[in-house]
PDB file of C-alpha atoms in Angstrom:
ATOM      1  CA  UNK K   1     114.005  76.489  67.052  1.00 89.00           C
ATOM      2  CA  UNK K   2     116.903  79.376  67.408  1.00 94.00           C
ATOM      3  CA  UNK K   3     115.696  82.597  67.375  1.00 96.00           C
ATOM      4  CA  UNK K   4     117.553  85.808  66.519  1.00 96.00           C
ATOM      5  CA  UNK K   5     116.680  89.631  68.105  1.00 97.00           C
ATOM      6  CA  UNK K   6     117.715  92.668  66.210  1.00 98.00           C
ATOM      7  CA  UNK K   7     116.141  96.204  65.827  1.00 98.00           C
ATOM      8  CA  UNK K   8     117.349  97.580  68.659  1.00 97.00           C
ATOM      9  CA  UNK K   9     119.238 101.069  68.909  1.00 97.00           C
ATOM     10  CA  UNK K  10     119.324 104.566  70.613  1.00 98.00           C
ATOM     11  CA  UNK K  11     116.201 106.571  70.014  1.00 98.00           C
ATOM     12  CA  UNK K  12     114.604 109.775  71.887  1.00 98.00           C
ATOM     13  CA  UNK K  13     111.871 109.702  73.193  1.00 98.00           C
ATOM     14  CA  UNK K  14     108.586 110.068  71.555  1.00 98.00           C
ATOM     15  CA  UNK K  15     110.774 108.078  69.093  1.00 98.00           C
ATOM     16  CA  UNK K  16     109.675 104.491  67.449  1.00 98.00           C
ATOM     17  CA  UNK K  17     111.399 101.122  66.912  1.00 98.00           C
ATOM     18  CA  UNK K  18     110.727  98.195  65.258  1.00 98.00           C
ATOM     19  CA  UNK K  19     112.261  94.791  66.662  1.00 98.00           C
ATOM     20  CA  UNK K  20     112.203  91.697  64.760  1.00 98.00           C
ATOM     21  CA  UNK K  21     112.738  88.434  66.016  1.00 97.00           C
ATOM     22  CA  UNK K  22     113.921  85.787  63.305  1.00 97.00           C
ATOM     23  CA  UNK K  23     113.206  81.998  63.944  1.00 95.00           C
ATOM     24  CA  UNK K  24     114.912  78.729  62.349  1.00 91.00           C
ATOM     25  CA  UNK K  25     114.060  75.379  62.707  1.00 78.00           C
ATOM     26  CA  UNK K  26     110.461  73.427  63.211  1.00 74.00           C
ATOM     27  CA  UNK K  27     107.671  75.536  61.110  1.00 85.00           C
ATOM     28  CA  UNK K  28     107.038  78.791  62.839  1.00 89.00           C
ATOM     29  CA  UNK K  29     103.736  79.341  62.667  1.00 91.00           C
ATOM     30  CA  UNK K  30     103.452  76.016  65.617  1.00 91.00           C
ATOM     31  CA  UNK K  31     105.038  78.765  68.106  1.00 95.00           C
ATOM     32  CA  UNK K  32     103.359  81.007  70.693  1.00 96.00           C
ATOM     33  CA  UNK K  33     106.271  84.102  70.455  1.00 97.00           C
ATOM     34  CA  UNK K  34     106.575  86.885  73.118  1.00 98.00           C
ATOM     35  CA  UNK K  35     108.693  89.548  74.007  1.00 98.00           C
ATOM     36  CA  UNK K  36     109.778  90.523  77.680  1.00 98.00           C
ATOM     37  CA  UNK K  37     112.684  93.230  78.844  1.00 98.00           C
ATOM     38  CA  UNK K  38     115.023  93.284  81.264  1.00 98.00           C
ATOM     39  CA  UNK K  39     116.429  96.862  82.635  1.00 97.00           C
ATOM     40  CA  UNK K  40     119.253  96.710  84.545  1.00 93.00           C
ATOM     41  CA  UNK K  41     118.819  95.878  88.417  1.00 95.00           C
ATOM     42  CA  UNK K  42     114.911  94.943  87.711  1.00 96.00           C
ATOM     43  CA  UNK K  43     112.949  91.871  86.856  1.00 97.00           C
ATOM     44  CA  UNK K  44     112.824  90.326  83.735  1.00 97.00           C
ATOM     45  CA  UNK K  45     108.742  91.624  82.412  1.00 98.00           C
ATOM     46  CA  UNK K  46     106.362  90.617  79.840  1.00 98.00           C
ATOM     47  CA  UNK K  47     106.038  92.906  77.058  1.00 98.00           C
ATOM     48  CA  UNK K  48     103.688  90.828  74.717  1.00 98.00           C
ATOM     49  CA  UNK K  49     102.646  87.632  73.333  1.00 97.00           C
ATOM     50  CA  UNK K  50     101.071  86.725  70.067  1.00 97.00           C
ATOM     51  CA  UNK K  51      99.388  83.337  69.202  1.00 95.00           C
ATOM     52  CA  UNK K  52      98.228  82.403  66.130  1.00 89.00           C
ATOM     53  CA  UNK K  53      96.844  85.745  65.794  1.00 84.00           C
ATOM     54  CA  UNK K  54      95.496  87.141  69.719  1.00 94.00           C
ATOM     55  CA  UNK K  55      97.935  89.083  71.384  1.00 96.00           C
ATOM     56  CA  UNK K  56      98.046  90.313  74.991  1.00 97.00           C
ATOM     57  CA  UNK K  57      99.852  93.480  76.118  1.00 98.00           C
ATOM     58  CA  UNK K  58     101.685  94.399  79.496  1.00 98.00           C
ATOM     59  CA  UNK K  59      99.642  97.393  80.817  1.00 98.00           C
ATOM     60  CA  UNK K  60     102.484  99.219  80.497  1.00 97.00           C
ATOM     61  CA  UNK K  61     102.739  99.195  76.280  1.00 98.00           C
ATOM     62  CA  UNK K  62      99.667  98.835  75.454  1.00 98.00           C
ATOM     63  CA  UNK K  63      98.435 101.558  73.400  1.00 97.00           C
ATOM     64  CA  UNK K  64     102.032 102.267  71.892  1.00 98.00           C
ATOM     65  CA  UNK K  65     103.590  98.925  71.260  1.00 98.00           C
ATOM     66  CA  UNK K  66     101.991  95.982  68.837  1.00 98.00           C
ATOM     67  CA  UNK K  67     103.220  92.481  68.291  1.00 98.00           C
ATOM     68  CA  UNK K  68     102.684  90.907  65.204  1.00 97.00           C
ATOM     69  CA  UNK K  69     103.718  87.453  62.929  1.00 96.00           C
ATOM     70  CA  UNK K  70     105.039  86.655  59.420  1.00 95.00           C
ATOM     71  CA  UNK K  71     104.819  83.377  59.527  1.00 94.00           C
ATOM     72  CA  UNK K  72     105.639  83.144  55.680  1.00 93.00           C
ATOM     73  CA  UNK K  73     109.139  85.252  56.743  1.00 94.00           C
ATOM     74  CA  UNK K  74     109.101  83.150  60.091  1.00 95.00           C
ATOM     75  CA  UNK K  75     109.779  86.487  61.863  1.00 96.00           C
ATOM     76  CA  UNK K  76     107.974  88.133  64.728  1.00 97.00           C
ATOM     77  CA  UNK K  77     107.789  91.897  65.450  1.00 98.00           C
ATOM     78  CA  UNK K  78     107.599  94.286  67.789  1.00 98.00           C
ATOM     79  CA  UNK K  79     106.646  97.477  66.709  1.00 98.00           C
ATOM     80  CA  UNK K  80     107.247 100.013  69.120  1.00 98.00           C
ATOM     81  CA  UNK K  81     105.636 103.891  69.360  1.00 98.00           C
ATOM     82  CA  UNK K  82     105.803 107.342  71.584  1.00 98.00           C
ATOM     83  CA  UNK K  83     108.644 105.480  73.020  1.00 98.00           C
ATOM     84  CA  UNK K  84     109.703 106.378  76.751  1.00 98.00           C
ATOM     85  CA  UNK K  85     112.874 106.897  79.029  1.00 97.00           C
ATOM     86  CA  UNK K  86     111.522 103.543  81.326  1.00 97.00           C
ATOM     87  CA  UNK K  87     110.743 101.727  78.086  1.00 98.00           C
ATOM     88  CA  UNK K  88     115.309 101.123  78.253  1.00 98.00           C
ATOM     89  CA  UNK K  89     115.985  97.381  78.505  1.00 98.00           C
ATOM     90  CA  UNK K  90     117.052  94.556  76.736  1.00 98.00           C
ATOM     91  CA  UNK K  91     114.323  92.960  74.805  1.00 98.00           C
ATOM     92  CA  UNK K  92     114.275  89.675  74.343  1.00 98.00           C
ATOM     93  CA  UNK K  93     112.151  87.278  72.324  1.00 98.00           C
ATOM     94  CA  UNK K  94     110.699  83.607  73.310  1.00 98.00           C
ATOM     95  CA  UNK K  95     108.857  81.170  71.811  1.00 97.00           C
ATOM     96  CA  UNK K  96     107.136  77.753  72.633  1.00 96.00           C
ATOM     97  CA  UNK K  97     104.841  75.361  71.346  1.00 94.00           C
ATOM     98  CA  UNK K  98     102.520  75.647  74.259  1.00 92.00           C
ATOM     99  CA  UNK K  99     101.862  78.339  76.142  1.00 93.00           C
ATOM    100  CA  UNK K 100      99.003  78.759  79.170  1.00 94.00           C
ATOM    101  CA  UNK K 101      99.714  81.879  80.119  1.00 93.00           C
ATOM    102  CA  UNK K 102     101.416  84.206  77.471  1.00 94.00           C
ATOM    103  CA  UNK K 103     102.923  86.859  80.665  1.00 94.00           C
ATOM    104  CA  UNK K 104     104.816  83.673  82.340  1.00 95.00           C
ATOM    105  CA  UNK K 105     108.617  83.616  81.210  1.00 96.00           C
ATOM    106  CA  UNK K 106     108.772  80.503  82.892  1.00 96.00           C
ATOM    107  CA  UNK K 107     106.850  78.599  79.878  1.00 96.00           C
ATOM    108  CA  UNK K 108     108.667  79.579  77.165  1.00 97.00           C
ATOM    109  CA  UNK K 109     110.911  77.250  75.888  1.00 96.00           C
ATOM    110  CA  UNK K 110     113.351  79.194  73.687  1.00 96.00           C
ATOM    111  CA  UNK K 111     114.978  82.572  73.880  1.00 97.00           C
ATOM    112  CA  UNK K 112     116.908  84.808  71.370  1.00 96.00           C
ATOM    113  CA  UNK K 113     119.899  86.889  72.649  1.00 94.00           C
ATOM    114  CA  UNK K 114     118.157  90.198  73.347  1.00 95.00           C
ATOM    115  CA  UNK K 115     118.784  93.077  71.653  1.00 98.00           C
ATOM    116  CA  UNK K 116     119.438  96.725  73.457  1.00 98.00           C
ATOM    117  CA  UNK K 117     116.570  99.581  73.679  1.00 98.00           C
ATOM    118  CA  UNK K 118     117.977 103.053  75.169  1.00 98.00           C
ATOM    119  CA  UNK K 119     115.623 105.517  74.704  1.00 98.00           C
ATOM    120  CA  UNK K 120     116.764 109.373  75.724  1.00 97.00           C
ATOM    121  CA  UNK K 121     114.724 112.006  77.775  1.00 93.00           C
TER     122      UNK K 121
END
């Protein structure tokens, strides 16, 4: 499966995004999608997952950001609220077929290009 990232931009904070992620291939709706960030000089992080329809949430987001599926667009989202200055990173998107634990980059099989998040004080 490829999968394309877009949605990013500059926003302030307190601000709100919404970032798709775009698959093609095998039928979507087989894939365990999450999202993870990478700001510069840091780790790459879990963001969130989604399954078939439970999600899990980094501490950090929960509360503002929610994951969510199309499976009949074969797009993933990432709709993201009261943005903040440490929420700037590229996001990226990821998806596999099998999944144990959603926070692990390590088990996802596929990635999308990332897409930029600044977000302003």
């Amino acid at each position: 499966v490829q999968l394309q990232a877009s949605g990013g931009g500059l926003v302030q904070a307190g601000g709100s995004l919404r970032l798709s992620c775009a698959a093609s291939g095998r039928t979507f709706s087989d894939y365990i999608v999450g999202w993870f960030r990478q700001a510069p000089g840091k780790e790459r992080e879990f963001v969130a997952g989604i399954r078939r329809s439970s999600t899990n949430y980094a501490d950090s987001v929960k509360g503002r950001f929610t994951i969510s599926r199309d499976n009949a667009k074969n797009t993933a989202y990432l709709q993201m609220n009261s943005l903040k200055p440490e929420d700037t990173a590229v996001y990226y998107c990821a998806a596999s077929t099998i999944i144990y634990d959603l926070g692990n980059d390590r088990q996802y099989r596929y990635w999308g290009q990332g897409t930029q998040v600044t977000v302003s004080s």
